[in-house]
mmCIF file of C-alpha atoms in Angstrom:
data_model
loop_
_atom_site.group_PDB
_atom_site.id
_atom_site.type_symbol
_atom_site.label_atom_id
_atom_site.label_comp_id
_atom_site.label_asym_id
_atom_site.label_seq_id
_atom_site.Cartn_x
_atom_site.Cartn_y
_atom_site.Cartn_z
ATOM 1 C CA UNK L 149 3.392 7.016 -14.542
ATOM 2 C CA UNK L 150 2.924 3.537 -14.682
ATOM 3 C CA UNK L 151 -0.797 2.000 -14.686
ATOM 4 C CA UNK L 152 -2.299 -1.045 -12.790
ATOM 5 C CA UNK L 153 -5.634 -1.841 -13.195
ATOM 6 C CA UNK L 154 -7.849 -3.708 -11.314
ATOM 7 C CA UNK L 155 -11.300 -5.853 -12.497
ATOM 8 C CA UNK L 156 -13.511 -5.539 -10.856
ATOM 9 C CA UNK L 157 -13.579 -2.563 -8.862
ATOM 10 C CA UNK L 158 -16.481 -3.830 -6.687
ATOM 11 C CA UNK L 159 -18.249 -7.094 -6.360
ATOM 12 C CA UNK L 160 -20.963 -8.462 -3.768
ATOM 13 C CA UNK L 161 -21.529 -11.822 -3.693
ATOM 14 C CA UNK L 162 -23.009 -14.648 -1.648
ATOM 15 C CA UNK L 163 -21.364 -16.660 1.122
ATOM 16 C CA UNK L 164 -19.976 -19.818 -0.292
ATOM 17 C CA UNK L 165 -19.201 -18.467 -3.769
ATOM 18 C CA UNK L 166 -15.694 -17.646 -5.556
ATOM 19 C CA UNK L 167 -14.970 -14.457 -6.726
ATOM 20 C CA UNK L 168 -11.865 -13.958 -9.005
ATOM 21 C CA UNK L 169 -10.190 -10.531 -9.379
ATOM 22 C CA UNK L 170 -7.661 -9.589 -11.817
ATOM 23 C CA UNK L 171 -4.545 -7.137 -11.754
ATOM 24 C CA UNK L 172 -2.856 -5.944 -14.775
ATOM 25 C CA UNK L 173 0.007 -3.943 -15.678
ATOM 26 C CA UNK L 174 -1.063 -1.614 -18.423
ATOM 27 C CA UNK L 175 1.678 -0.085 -19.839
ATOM 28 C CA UNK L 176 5.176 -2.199 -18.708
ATOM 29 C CA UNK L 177 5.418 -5.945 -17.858
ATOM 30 C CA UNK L 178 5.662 -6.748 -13.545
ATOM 31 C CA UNK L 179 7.797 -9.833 -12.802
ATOM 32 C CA UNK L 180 6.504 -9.331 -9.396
ATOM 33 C CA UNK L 181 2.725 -8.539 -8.334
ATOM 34 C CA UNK L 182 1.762 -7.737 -4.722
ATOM 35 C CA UNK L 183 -1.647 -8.592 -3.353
ATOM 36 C CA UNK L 184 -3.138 -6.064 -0.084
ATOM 37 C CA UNK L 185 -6.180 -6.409 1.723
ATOM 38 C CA UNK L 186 -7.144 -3.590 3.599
ATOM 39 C CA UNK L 187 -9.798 -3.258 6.493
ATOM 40 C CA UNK L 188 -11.624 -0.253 7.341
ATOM 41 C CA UNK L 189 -9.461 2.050 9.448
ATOM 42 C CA UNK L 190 -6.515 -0.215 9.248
ATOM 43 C CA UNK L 191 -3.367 -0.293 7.093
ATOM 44 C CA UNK L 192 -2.916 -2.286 3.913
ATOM 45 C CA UNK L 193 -1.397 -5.990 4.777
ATOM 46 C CA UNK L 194 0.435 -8.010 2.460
ATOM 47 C CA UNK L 195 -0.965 -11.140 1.808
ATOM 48 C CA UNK L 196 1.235 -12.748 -0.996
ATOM 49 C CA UNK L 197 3.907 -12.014 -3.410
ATOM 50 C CA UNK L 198 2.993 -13.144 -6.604
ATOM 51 C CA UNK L 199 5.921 -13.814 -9.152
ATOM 52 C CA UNK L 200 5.307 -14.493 -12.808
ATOM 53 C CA UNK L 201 5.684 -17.897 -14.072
ATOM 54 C CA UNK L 202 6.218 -19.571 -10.165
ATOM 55 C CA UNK L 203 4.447 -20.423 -6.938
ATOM 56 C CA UNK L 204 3.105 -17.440 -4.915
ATOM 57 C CA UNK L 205 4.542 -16.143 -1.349
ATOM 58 C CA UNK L 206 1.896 -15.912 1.433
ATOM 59 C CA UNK L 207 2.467 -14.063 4.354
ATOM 60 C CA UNK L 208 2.040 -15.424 7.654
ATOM 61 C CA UNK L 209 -2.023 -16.171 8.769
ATOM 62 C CA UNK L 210 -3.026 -16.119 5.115
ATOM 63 C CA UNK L 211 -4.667 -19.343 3.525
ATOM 64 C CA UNK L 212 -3.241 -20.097 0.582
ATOM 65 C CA UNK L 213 -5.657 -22.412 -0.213
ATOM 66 C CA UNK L 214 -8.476 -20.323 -0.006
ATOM 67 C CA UNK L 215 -6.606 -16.819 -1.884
ATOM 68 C CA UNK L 216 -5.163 -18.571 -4.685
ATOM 69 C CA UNK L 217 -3.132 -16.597 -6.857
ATOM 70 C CA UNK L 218 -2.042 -17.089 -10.520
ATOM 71 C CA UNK L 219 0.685 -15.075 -12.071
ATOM 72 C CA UNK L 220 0.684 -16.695 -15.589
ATOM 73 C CA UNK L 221 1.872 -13.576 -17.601
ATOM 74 C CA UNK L 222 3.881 -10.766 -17.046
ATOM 75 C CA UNK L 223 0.947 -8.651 -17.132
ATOM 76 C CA UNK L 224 -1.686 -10.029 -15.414
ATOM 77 C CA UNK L 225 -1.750 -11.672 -11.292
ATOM 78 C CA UNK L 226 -5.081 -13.076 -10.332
ATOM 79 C CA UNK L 227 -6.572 -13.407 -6.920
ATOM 80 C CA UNK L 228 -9.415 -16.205 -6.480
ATOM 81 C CA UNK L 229 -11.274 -16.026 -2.772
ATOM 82 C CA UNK L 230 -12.339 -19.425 -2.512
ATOM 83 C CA UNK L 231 -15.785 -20.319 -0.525
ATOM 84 C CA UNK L 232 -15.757 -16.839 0.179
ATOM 85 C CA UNK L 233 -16.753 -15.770 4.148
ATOM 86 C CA UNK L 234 -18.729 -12.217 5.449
ATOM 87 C CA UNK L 235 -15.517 -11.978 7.255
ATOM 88 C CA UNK L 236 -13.192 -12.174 3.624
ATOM 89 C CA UNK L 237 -15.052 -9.114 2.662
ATOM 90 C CA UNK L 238 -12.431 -5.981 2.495
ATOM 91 C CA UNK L 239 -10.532 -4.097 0.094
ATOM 92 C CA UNK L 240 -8.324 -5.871 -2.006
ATOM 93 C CA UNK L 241 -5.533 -3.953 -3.652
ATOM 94 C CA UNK L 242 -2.852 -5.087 -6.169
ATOM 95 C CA UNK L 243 0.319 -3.335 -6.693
ATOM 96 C CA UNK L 244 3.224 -4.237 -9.259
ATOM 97 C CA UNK L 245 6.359 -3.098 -9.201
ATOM 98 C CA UNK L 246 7.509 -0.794 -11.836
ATOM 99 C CA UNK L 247 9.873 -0.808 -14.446
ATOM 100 C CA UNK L 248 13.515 -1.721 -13.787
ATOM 101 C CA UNK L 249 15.746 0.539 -13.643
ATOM 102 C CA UNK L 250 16.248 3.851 -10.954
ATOM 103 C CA UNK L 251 17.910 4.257 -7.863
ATOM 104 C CA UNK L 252 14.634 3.189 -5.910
ATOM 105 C CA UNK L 253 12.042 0.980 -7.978
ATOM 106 C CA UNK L 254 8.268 2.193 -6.707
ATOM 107 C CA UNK L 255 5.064 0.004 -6.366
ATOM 108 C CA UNK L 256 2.037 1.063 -8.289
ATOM 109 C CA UNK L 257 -0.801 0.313 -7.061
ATOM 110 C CA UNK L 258 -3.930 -1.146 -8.670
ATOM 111 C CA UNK L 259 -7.287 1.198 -7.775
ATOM 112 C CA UNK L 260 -8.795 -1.918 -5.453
ATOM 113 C CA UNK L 261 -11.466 -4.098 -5.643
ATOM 114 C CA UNK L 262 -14.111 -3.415 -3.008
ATOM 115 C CA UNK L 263 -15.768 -7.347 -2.131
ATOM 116 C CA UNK L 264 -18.826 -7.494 -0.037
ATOM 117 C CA UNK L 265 -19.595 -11.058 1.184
ATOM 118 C CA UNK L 266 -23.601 -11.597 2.207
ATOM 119 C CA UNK D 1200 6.523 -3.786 18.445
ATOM 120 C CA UNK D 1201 4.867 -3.151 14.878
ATOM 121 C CA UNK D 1202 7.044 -3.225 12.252
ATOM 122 C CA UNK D 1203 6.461 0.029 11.071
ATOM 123 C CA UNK D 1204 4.397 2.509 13.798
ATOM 124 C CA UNK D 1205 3.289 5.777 13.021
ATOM 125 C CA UNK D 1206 0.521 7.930 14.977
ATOM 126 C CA UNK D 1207 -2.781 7.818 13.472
ATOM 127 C CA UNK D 1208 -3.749 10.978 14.174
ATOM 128 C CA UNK D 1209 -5.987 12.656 13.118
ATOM 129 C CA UNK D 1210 -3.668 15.927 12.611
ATOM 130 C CA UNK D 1211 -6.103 18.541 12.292
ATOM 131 C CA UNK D 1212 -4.476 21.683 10.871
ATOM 132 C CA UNK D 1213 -5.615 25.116 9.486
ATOM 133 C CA UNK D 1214 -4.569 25.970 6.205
ATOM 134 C CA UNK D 1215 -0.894 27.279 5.570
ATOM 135 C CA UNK D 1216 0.024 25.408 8.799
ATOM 136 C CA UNK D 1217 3.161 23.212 8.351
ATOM 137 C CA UNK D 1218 2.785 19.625 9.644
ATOM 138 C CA UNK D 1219 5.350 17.186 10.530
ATOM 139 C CA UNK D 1220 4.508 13.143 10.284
ATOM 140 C CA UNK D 1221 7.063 10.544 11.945
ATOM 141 C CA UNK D 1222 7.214 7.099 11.188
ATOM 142 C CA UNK D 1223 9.406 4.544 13.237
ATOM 143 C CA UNK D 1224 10.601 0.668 12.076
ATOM 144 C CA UNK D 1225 12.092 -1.987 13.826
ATOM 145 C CA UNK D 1226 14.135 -3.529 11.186
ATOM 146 C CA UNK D 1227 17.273 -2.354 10.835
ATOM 147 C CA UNK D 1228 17.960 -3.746 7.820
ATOM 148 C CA UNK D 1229 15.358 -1.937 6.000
ATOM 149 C CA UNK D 1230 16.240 -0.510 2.799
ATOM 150 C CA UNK D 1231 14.135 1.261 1.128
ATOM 151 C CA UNK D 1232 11.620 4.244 2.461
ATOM 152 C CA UNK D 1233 8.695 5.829 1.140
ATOM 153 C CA UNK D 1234 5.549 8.051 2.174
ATOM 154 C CA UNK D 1235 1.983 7.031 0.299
ATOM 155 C CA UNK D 1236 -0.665 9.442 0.392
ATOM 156 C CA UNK D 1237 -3.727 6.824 0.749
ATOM 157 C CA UNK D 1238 -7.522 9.137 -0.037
ATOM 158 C CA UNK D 1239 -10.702 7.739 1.474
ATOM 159 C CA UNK D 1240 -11.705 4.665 -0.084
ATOM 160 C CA UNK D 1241 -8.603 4.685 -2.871
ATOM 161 C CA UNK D 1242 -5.641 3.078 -3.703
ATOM 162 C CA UNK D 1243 -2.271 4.690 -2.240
ATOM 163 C CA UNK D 1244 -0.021 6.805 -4.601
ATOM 164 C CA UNK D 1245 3.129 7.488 -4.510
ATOM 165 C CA UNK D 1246 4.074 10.623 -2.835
ATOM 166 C CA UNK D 1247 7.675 11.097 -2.673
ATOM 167 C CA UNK D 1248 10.673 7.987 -1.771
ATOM 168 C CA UNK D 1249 12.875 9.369 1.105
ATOM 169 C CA UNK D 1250 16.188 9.239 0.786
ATOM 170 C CA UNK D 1251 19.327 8.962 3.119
ATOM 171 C CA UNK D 1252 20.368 12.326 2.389
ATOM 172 C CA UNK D 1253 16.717 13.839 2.726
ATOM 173 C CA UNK D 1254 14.910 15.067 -0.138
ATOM 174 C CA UNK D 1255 12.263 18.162 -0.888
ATOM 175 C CA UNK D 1256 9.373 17.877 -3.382
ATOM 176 C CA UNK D 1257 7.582 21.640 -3.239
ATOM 177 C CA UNK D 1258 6.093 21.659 0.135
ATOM 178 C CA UNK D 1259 7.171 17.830 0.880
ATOM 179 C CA UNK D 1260 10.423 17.346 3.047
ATOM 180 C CA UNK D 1261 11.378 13.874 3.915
ATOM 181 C CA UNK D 1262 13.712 12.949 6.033
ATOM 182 C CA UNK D 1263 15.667 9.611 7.120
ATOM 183 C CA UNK D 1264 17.318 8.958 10.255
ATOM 184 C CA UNK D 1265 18.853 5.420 10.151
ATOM 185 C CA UNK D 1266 20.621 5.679 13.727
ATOM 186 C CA UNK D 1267 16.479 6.646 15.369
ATOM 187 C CA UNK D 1268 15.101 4.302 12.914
ATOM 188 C CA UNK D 1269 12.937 6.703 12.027
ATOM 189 C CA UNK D 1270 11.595 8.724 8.685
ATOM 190 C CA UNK D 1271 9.373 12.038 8.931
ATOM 191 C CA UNK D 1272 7.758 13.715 6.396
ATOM 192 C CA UNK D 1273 6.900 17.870 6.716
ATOM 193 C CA UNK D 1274 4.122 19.908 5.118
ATOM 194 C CA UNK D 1275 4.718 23.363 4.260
ATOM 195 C CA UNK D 1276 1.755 25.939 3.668
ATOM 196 C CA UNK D 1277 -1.173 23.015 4.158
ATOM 197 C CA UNK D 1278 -3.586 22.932 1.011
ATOM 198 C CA UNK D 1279 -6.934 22.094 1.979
ATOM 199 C CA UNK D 1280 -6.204 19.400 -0.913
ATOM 200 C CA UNK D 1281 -3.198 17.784 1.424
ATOM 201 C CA UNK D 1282 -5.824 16.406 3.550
ATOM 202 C CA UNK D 1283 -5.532 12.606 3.130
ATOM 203 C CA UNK D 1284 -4.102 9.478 5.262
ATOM 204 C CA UNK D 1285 0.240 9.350 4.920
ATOM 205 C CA UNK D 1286 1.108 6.245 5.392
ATOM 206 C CA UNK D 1287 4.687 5.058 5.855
ATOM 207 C CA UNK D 1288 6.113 2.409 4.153
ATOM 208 C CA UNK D 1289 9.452 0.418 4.570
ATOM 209 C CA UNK D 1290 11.035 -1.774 2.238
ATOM 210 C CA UNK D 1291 13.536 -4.401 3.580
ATOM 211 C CA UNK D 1292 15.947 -6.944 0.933
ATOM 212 C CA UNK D 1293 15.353 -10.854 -0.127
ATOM 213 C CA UNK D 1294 12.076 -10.272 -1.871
ATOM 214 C CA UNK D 1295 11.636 -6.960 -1.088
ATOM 215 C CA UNK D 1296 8.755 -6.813 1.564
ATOM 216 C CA UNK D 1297 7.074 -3.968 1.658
ATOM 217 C CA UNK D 1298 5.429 -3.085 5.188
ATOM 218 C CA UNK D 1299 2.840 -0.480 5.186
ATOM 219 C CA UNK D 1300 2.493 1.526 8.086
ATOM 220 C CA UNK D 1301 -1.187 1.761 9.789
ATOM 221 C CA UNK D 1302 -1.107 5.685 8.154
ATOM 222 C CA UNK D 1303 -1.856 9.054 10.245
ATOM 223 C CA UNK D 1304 -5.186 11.202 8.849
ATOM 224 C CA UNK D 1305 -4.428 14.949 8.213
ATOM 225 C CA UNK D 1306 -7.472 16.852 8.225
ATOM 226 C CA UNK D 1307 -6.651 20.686 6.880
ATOM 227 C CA UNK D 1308 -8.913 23.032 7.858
ATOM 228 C CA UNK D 1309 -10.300 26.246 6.283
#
């Protein structure tokens, strides 16, 4: 099946700092990326559609100043936590839909990046 | 009322038991269906899309019921490998926003 990969897959940093993390489609090209965080014991919430080559989607409550998201290839969405917060730490999780084509296109999703905020 | 509501759980089931999961949604106009098996601390996977006119995978049977606004997903013969979190997830039109469900833990038991 299709491949997403995410970099990187875990990342602790200190309060106040930016952390970047990229998505990439290995092996087809994603018009549209999808960006998830996920708490512990809760379910994975959208926070933005990400569309190649245009302006980002945000979901309702999310800052899109502070998650900024770049979609500059068809291959690669990134997601930049700005000033970063003990309460912005979660799992992050990228998904990109997969090739055209099919009666129902899927999402793959990216194996998460795992950011710990001190 | 969530979007998408399904029963956390946790489902706690011996082995060879068969296990049903629903799922409700609120949106009518929901279009596309799916079940995710989600392990600890890892990304979802796909498990199987559900389909209007139900569809079997091995020992996977989804199910859609439009009219309920509900999907269900059944477990045949639990593997002790099948214990994971399902979560449900609903796909509606425009820019095709997918809503996850808040997933319900199967534990299978030896």
């Amino acid at each position: 099946g299709a491949v997403v990969s995410q970099h990187p897959s875990w990342v602790i940093c200190k309060s106040g700092t930016s952390v970047k993390i990229e998505c990439r489609s290995l092996d087809f090209q994603a018009t549209t990326m999808f960006w998830y965080r996920q708490f512990p014991k809760q379910s994975l919430m959208l926070m933005a559609t990400s569309n190649e080559g245009s302006k980002a989607t945000y979901e309702q409550g999310v800052e899109k100043d502070k998650f900024l998201i770049n979609h500059a290839s068809l291959t690669l969405s990134t997601l930049t936590v700005t000033s970063a917060h003990p309460e912005d730490s979660s799992f992050y999780i990228c998904s990109a839909r997969g090739p055209s084509g099919g009666a129902v296109d899927t999402q793959y999703f990216g194996p998460g990046t795992r950011l710990t905020v001190l | 009322r969530k979007e998408v509501e399904q029963d956390p759980g946790p489902f706690n089931v011996p082995e060879g038991a068969t296990v049903a999961f629903n799922c409700t949604y609120s949106n009518s106009a929901s279009q596309s269906f799916f079940w995710y098996r989600q392990d600890c601390r890892k990304e979802p996977k796909l498990l199987m899309s559900v389909y209007s006119s139900g569809n079997e995978d091995g020992r996977f049977t989804a199910q859609l019921n439009r009219a309920s606004q509900y999907i269900s997903l059944l477990i045949r013969d639990s593997k002790l490998s099948d214990s994971a979190t399902y979560l449900c997830v609903v796909r509606g039109g425009g820019y095709q926003k997918v809503t996850f469900g808040t997933g319900t833990k199967l534990q299978v038991i030896p």
